[in-house]
Amino acid sequence: MAAAFGKSNDWLIVTAEAVSASFDKHGSEAQTFMKSIVAAG
């Protein structure tokens, strides 16, 4: 799973790696976490 957030020339890249079974169990939590991240400013 990966996400990129940008504002002007600043970028925040977040990646997560796990075995498929972990994402099957906790995928919704991981998506909620990734959606909650915002670049400063």
Short mmCIF file of C-alpha atoms in Angstrom, two decimals:
data_model
loop_
_atom_site.label_atom_id
_atom_site.label_comp_id
_atom_site.label_asym_id
_atom_site.label_seq_id
_atom_site.Cartn_x
_atom_site.Cartn_y
_atom_site.Cartn_z
CA MET A 1 0.00 0.00 0.00
CA ALA A 2 1.32 3.44 -0.81
CA ALA A 3 0.09 7.01 -0.79
CA ALA A 4 1.57 10.31 -1.91
CA PHE A 5 0.50 13.72 -0.64
CA GLY A 6 1.80 16.94 -2.12
CA LYS A 7 1.55 20.65 -1.60
CA SER A 8 3.62 23.06 -3.71
CA ASN A 9 7.05 21.45 -4.03
CA ASP A 10 6.78 19.39 -0.83
CA TRP A 11 5.76 15.74 -0.98
CA LEU A 12 5.07 13.14 1.69
CA ILE A 13 5.26 9.52 0.55
CA VAL A 14 3.94 6.79 2.85
CA THR A 15 4.38 3.08 2.13
CA ALA A 16 3.31 0.01 4.05
CA GLU A 17 4.21 -3.59 3.39
CA ALA A 18 2.67 -6.69 4.95
CA VAL A 19 1.75 -10.23 4.07
CA SER A 20 -1.57 -10.60 2.31
CA ALA A 21 -3.24 -12.19 5.34
CA SER A 22 -2.47 -9.11 7.45
CA PHE A 23 -4.05 -6.77 4.90
CA ASP A 24 -7.02 -9.12 4.64
CA LYS A 25 -7.56 -8.80 8.40
CA HIS A 26 -6.56 -5.16 8.88
CA GLY A 27 -7.00 -3.58 5.46
CA SER A 28 -9.77 -1.21 6.52
CA GLU A 29 -7.70 0.07 9.45
CA ALA A 30 -4.71 0.59 7.14
CA GLN A 31 -6.85 2.51 4.65
CA THR A 32 -8.29 4.70 7.43
CA PHE A 33 -4.77 5.46 8.64
CA MET A 34 -3.51 6.31 5.14
CA LYS A 35 -6.49 8.59 4.52
CA SER A 36 -5.91 10.42 7.82
CA ILE A 37 -2.35 11.50 6.90
CA VAL A 38 -2.05 15.03 5.57
CA ALA A 39 0.96 17.04 4.52
CA ALA A 40 1.88 19.91 6.84
CA GLY A 41 0.44 23.28 5.91
#
